XYZ file of C-alpha atoms in Angstrom:
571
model
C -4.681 17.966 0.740
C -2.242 18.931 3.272
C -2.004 21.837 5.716
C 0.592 24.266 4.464
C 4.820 24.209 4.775
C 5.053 28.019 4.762
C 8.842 28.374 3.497
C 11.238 30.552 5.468
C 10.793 33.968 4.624
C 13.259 36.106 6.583
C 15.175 38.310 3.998
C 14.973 40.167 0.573
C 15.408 38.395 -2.790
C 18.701 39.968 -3.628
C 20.201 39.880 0.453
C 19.315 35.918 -0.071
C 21.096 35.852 -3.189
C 23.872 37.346 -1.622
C 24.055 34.614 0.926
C 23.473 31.777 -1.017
C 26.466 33.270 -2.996
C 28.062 33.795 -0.061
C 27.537 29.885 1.012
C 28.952 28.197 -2.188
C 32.386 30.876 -1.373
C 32.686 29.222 2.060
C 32.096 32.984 3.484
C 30.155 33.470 6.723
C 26.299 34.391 5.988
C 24.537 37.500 7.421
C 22.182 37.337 10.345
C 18.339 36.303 9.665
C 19.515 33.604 6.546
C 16.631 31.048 7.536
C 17.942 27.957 9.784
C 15.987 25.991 7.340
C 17.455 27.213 4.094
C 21.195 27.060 5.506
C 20.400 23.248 6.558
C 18.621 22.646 2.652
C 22.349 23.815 1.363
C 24.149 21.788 3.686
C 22.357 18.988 2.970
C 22.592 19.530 -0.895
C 26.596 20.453 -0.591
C 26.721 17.236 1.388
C 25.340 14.629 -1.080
C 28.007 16.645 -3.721
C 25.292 18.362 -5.773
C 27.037 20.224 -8.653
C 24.684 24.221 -8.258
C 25.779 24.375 -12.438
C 23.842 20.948 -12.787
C 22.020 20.655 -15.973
C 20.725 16.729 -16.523
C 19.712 14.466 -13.709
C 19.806 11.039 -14.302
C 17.344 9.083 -12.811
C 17.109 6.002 -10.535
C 15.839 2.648 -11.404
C 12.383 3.082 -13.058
C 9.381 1.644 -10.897
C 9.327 -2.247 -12.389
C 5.151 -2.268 -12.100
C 2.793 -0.218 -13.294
C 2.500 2.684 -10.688
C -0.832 2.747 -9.475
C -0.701 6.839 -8.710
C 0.155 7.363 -12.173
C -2.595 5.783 -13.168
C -5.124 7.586 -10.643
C -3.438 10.856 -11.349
C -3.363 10.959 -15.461
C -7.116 11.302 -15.936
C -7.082 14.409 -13.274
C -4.009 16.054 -14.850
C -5.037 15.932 -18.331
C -7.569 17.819 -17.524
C -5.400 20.262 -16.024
C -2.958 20.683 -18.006
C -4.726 22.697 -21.215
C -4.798 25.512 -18.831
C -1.287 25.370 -17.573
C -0.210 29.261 -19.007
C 1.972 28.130 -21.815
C 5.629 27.968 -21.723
C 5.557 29.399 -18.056
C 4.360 26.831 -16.029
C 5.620 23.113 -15.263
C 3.382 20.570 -13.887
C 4.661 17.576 -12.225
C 3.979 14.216 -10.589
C 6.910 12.048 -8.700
C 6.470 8.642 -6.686
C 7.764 8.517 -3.268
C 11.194 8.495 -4.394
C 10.894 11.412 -6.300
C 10.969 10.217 -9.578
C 9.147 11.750 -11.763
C 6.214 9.890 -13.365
C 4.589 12.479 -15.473
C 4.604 16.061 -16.717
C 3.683 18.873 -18.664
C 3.935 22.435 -19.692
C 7.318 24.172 -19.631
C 9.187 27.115 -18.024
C 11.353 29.034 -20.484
C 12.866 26.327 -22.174
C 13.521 24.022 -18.933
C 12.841 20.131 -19.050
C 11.893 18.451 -16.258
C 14.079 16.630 -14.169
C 14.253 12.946 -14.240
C 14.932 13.031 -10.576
C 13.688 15.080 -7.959
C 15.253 14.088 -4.718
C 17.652 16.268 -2.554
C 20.067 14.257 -3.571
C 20.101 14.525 -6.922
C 19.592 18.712 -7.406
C 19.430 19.776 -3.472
C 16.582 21.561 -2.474
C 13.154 21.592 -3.928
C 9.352 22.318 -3.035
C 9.001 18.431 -3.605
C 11.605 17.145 -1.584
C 10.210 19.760 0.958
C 6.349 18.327 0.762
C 7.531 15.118 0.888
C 9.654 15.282 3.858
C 6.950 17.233 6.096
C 4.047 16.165 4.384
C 2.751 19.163 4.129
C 2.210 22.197 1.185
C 5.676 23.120 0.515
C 6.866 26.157 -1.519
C 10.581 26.978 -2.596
C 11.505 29.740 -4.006
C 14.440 31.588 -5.978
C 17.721 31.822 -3.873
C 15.993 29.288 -1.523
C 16.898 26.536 -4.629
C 20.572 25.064 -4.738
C 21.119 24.902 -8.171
C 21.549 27.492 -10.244
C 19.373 26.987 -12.688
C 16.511 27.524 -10.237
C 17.056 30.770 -9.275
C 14.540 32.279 -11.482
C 11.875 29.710 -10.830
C 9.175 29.444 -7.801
C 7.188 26.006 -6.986
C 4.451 24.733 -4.547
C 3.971 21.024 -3.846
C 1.524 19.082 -2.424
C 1.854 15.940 -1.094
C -0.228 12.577 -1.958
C -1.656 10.499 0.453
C -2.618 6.704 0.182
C -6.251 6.510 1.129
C -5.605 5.842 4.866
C -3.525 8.753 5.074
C -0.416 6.784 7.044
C 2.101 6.999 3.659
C 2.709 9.826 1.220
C 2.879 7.712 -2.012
C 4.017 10.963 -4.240
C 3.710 14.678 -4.740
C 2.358 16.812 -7.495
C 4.562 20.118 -7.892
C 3.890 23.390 -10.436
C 6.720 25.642 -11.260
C 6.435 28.884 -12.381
C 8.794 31.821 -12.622
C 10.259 33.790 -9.719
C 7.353 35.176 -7.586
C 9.171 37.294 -5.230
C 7.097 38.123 -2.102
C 4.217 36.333 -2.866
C 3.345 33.273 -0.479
C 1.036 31.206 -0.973
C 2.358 30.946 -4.431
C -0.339 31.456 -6.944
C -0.784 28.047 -8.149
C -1.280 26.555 -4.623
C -4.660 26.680 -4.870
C -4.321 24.613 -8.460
C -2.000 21.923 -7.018
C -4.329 21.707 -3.942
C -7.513 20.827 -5.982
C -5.679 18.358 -7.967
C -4.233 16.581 -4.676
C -7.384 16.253 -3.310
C -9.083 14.872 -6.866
C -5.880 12.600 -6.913
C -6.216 11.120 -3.582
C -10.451 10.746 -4.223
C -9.971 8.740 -7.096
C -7.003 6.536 -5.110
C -9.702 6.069 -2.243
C -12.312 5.202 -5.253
C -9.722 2.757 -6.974
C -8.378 0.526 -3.766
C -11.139 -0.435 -1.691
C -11.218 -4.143 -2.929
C -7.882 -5.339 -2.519
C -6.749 -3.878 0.965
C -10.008 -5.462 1.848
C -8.870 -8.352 0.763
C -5.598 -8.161 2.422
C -7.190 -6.884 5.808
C -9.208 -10.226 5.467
C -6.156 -12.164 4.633
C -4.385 -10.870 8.133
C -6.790 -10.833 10.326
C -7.622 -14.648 9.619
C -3.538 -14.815 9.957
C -3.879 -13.434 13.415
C -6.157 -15.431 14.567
C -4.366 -18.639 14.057
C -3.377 -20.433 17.527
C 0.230 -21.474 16.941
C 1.160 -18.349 18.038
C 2.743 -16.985 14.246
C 3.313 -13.524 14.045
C 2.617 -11.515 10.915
C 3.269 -9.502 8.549
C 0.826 -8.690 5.138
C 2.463 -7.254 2.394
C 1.559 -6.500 -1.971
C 4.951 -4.755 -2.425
C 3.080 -0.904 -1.690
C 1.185 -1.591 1.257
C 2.240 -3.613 4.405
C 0.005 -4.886 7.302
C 2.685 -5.494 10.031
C 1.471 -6.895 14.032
C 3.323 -5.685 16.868
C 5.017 -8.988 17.104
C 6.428 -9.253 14.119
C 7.707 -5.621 14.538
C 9.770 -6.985 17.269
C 11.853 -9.741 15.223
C 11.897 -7.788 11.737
C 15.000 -5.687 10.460
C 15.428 -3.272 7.504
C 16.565 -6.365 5.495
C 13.992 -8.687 6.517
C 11.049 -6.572 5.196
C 12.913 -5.411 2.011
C 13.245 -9.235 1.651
C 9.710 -9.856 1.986
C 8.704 -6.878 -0.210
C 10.770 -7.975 -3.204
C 8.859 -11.588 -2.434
C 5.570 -10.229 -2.504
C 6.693 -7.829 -5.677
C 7.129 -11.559 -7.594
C 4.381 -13.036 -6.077
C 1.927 -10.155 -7.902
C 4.117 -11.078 -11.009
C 3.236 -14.948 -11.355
C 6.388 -16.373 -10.129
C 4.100 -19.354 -8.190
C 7.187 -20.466 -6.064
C 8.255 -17.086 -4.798
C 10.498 -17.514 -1.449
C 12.425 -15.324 0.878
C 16.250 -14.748 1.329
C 16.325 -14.097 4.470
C 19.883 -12.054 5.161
C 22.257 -14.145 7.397
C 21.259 -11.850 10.440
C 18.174 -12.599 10.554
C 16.300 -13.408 13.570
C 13.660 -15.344 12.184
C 12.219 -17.401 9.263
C 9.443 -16.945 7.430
C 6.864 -19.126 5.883
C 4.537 -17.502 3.130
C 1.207 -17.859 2.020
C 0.214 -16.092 -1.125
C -3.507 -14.150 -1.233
C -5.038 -14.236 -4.107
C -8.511 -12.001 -5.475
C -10.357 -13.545 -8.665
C -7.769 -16.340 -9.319
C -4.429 -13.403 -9.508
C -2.061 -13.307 -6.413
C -2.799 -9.453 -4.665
C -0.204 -10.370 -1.962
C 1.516 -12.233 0.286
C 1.031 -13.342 4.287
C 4.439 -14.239 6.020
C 4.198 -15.545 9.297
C 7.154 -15.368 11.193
C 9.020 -17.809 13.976
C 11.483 -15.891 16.266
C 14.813 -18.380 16.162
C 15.278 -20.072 19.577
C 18.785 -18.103 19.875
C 18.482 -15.374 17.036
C 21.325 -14.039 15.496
C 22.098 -10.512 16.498
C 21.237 -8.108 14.012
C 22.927 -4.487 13.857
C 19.395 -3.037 14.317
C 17.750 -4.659 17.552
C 14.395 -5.002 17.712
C 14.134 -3.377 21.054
C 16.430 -0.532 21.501
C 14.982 3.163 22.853
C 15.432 5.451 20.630
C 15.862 2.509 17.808
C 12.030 1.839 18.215
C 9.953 3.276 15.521
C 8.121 1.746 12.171
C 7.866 4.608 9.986
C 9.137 5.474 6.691
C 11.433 8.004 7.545
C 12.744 6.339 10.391
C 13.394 3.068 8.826
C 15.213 4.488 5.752
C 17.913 6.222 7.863
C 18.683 3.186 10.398
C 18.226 0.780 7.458
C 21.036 3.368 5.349
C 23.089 3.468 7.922
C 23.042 -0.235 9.025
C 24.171 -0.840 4.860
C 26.968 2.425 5.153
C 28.195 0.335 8.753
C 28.808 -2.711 6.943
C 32.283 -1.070 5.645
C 34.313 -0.274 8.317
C 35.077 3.040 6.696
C 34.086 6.491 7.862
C 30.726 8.093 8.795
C 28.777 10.546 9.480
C 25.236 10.987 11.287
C 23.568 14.121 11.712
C 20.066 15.359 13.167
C 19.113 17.703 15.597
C 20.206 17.005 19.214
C 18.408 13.648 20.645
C 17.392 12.152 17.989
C 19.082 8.740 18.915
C 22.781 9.593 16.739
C 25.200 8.230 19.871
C 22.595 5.276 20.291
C 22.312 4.150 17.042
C 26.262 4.691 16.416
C 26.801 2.676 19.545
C 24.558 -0.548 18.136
C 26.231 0.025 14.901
C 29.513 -0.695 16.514
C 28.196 -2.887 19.171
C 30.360 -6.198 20.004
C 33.454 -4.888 18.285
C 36.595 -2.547 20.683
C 35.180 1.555 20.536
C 37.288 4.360 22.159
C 35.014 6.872 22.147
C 35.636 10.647 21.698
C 33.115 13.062 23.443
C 33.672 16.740 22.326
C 31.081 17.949 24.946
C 33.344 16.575 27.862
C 36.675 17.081 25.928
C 37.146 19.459 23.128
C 40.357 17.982 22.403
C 41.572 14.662 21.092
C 42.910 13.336 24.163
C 46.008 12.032 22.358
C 48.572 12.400 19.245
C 45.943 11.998 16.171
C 48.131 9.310 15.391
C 47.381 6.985 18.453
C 44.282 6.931 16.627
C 44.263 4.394 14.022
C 45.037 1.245 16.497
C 42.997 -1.212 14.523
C 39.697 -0.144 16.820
C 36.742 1.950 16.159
C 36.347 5.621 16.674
C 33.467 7.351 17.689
C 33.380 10.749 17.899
C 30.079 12.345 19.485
C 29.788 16.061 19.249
C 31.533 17.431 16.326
C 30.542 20.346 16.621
C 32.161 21.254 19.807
C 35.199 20.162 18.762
C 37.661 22.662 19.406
C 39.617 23.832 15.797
C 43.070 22.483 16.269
C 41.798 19.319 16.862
C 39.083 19.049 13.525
C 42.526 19.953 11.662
C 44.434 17.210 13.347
C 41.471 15.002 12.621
C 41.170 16.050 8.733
C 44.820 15.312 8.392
C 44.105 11.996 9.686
C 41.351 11.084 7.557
C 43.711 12.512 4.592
C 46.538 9.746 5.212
C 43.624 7.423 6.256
C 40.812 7.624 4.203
C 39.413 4.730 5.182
C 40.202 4.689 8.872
C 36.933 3.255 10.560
C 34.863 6.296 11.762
C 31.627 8.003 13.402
C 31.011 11.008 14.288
C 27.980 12.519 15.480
C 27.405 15.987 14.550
C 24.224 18.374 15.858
C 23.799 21.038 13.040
C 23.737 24.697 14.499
C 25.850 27.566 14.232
C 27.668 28.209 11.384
C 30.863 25.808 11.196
C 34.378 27.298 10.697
C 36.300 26.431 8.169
C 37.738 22.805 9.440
C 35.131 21.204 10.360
C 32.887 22.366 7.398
C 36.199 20.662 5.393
C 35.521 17.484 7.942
C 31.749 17.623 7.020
C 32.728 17.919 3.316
C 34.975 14.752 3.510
C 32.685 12.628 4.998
C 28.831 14.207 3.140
C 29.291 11.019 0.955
C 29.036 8.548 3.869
C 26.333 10.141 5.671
C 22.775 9.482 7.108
C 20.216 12.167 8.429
C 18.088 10.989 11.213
C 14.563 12.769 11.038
C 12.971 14.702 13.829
C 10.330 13.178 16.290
C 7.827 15.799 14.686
C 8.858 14.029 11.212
C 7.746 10.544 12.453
C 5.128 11.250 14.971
C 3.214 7.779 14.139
C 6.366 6.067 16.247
C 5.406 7.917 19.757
C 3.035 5.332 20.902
C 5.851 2.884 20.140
C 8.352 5.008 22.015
C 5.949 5.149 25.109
C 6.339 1.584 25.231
C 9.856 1.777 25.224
C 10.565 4.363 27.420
C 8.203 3.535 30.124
C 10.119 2.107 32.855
C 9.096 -0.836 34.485
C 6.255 -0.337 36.818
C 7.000 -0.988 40.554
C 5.420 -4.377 41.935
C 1.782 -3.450 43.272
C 1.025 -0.549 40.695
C -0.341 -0.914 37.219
C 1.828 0.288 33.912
C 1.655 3.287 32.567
C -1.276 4.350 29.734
C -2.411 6.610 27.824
C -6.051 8.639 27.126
C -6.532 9.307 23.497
C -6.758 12.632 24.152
C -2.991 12.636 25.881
C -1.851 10.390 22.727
C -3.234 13.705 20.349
C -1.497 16.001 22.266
C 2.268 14.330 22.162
C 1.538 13.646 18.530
C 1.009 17.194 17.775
C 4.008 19.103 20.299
C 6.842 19.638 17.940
C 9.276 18.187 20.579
C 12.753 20.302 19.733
C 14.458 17.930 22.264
C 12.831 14.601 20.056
C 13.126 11.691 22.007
C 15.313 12.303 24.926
C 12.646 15.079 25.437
C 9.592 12.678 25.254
C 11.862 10.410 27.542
C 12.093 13.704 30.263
C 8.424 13.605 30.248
C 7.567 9.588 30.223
C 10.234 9.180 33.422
C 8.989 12.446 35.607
C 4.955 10.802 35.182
C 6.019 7.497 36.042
C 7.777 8.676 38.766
C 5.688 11.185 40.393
C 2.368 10.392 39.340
C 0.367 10.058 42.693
C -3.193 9.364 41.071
C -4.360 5.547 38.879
C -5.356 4.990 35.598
C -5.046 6.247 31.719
C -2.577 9.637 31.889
C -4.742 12.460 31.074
C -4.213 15.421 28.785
C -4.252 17.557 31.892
C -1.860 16.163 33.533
C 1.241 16.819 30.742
C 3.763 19.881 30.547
C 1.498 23.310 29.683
C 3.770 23.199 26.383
C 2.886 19.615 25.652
C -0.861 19.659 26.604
C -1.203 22.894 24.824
C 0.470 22.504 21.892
C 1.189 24.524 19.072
C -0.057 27.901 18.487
C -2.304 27.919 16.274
C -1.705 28.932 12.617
C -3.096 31.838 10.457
C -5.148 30.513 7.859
C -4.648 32.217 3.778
C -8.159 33.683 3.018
C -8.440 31.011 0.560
C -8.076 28.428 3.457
C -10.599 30.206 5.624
C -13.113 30.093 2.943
C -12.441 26.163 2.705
C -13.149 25.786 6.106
C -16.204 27.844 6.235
C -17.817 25.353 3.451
C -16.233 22.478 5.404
C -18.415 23.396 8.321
C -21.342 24.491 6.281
C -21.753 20.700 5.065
C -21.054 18.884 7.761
C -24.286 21.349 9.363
C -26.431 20.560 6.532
C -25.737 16.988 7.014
C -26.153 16.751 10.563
C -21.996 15.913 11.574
C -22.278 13.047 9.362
C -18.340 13.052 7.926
C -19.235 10.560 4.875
C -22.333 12.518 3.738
C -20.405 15.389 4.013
C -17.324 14.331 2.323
C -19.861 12.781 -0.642
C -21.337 16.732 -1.182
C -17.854 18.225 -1.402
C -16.507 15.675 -3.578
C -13.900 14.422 -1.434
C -12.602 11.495 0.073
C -13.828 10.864 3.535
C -9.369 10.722 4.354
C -9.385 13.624 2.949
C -11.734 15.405 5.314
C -10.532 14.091 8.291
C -6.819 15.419 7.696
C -8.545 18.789 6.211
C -10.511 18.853 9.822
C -7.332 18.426 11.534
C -5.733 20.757 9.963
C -8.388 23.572 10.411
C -9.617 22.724 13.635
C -7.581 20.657 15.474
């Protein structure tokens, strides 16, 4: 289980019905609409989500047996005889929000095949997913019309070490105005947490096997570097996060994928950018492959790849991270037009700058200039245009710009836009014309297992005589958990101003970060029911002297599931 997404609450039912109605018009919204909900429409309007959708079709069906669905079925059908009839919906999706399994109904609705913002804008499962965390949607908060009688908590799965969600589990009910947490929270929590226990019961063997696999790997002295993969789970060194790309790994995954499914000659296509080759090494457990070890040779003069290995605010393994460079690396590849949002430094003029790098730029900064700087026709000279800024682009010239992009369609564009206020009418046109070519990059709070990366990246170089920078694990905790609203060029303020005026040796303490940084967050209010959890939490670990595995064993939990429970509660 998950600490709790509490969603926005910051008007009435019907004045949020209003706006949302408001929205679809193109009318300006009252004051207090929820920064979160306006950005959860955007972001719907942008991928062209239809609000009178009915049927979703979805993606690609997972090619292997899913390994949550199996952990999950015996858990939720037990839980689903005492689902309340036709008024609630209980659902499980994979990490691409497709859904594996449900059951129940709500007033004659079907599930959707496909869950993901993309496909019916915003949802309590697209919500969980993306934070992590408990997420509840309700009514007018939903994009589509057809969910604006219905309220829904989700919950997150984690894989047993807690580092990738691998699904959610979501029930829908009807509209339950004013009441957070939802009802059922409590229900979806339970079955999370059962979920997850019988994932941690279910996968011990094989990621042992694996772990075994790459550590023997690393040890090798010809000076390889690795990477471990099955196709789910991925055991990646730090030099072989150096030389891989987007492409690479997908390349080694879909190796690995048919490895597991016998094919005993199973090879790598490596894309032509590539900076290295690969040579693999299947693992096997009781005579069937399990996975695959690829050890990997830097070239002696690599090929430049769009994504370097090595840029600032381009460093960073996770999920989310890698899906939005990797998307817009593929969206790059056609010198057409496109768009990259996020919240201001989150790395959009950087990566827009590698995606263009070696090729002629003229470059268009709206915070300098609000103007075009020349007849919107001087424009399309066969070179690139970046535009950083969009939205403080002054209105004559987004209409000057729109007219170009209507006798150019294909005219070879970025632009950089920081959501905020509302935008007037052209450039919400602008960010309509270009929603189908466009990549969000997440927040540094989204990814926060890539700031000990960053830190790497953004320490400068260490003057000759004094040691490099480093870290206590108790100053790693604390930039984990600060919610930095400035994202990386914030953590980059802070990294610079210690390595230059830091006047004392060794590991950076806790104590000596920003007050906001070291003391993070304020602390949440915890639901009664939550309180009650931790109480027992604390009883058992008492009764069994601190001892997390004894205690985890008495409360029927996984011992992963504690930890993040503990973290959640108390820090």
């Amino acid at each position: 289980m998950t600490t709790t997404q509490q969603a926005p609450v910051g008007l009435a039912v019907p004045t949020l019905r209003r706006a949302r109605e408001r929205f679809l018009a193109g009318q300006p919204l009252p004051d207090g609409v929820p920064d979160e909900v306006v950005a959860a429409w955007r972001r719907a309007r942008f991928f062209g989500v239809p609000r009178d959708l009915r049927e979703t079709s979805a993606g690609p069906p997972p090619r292997e047996p899913s390994a949550l669905l199996a952990a999950a079925r015996p858990v939720l059908e037990r839980i689903a005889p005492a689902l309340d009839g036709d008024g609630t919906l209980l659902l499980l999706t994979d990490e691409r929000l497709r859904v594996l399994w449900s059951a129940g109904s709500l007033d004659g609705e079907e599930a959707c095949a496909d869950l993901s913002e993309r496909a019916v804008g915003h949802n309590s499962a697209a919500l969980a997913l993306r934070t992590r965390r408990r997420g509840e949607v309700h009514g007018p908060e939903h994009f589509l019309d057809r969910w604006q009688e219905v309220s829904a908590v989700s919950v997150p799965v984690l894989a047993p070490d807690g580092a990738q969600a691998l699904g959610t589990l979501t029930v829908a009910t009807g509209m339950r105005a004013g009441c957070r947490p939802h009802p059922q929270a409590a229900l979806v929590e339970g079955a999370t947490a059962a979920v997850e226990a019988e994932l941690l019961a279910r996968a011990g063997q094989t990621e042992r096997v694996l772990l075994d696999a790459y550590l023997r790997a690393t040890r090798t002295p010809d000076g390889a570097v690795v990477a471990v993969l099955d196709g789910r789970n991925r055991l990646i060194s730090a030099e072989a996060e150096r030389v891989l790309t987007p492409e690479v790994l997908q390349a080694l995954e879909r190796t690995a994928v048919a490895a597991r499914r016998g094919n005993e000659t199973a090879e790598p296509v490596l894309p032509d950018t590539a900076a290295c080759t690969a040579r693999i090494t299947q693992v096997r457990q009781d005579g069937a492959v399990v996975g695959i070890v690829a050890a990997l040779r830097p070239l002696r003069e690599p090929v430049r790849a769009i994504m370097p290995s090595a840029g600032l605010t381009l460093t960073g393994s996770s999920v989310a991270w890698r899906y939005a460079v990797g998307r817009a690396v593929e969206l790059a590849r056609t010198p057409e037009p496109l768009l990259l949002t996020g919240e201001r430094g989150t790395g959009k003029t950087t990566l827009a700058r590698e995606l263009l790098a070696g090729h002629a730029v003229r470059i268009v900064d709206a915070a300098e200039r609000v103007e075009l700087g020349c007849p919107p026709a001087d424009l399309v000279d066969g070179r690139a245009l970046l535009i950083r800024h969009a939205e403080r682009m002054a209105q004559p010239a987004v209409a000057a710009l729109n007219s170009l992009l209507d006798t150019h369609p294909h005219m070879w564009l970025l632009v950089t836009y920081t959501p905020g206020t509302q935008p007037g009418p052209c450039l919400q046109r602008l960010l309509d014309q270009l929603g189908a070519r466009s990549v969000t990059l997440p927040a540094l709070r989204e990814r926060a297992e890539d700031i000990r990366q960053l830190l790497r990246a953004l320490t400068p170089r260490s003057a000759p005589g004094r040691p490099p920078l480093t870290w206590t694990l108790d100053a790693l905790r604390a930039l984990e958990r600060y919610p930095w609203p400035g994202n990386v060029t914030e953590l980059g303020r802070v990294v610079k101003a210690l390595a230059e005026d830091r006047r004392v040796t060794g590991p950076v303490r806790r104590s000596e970060l920003p007050e906001a940084v070291r003391e993070g967050p304020a602390p949440r209010q915890l639901s009664p029911m939550e309180h009650a959890e931790r109480v027992t939490i604390l009883e058992a670990l008492h009764r069994h002297g601190g001892n997390k595995t004894r205690a985890a064993a008495a409360l029927g939990i996984g011992r992963a599931t504690l930890y993040r429970k503990l973290r959640g509660y108390l820090g």
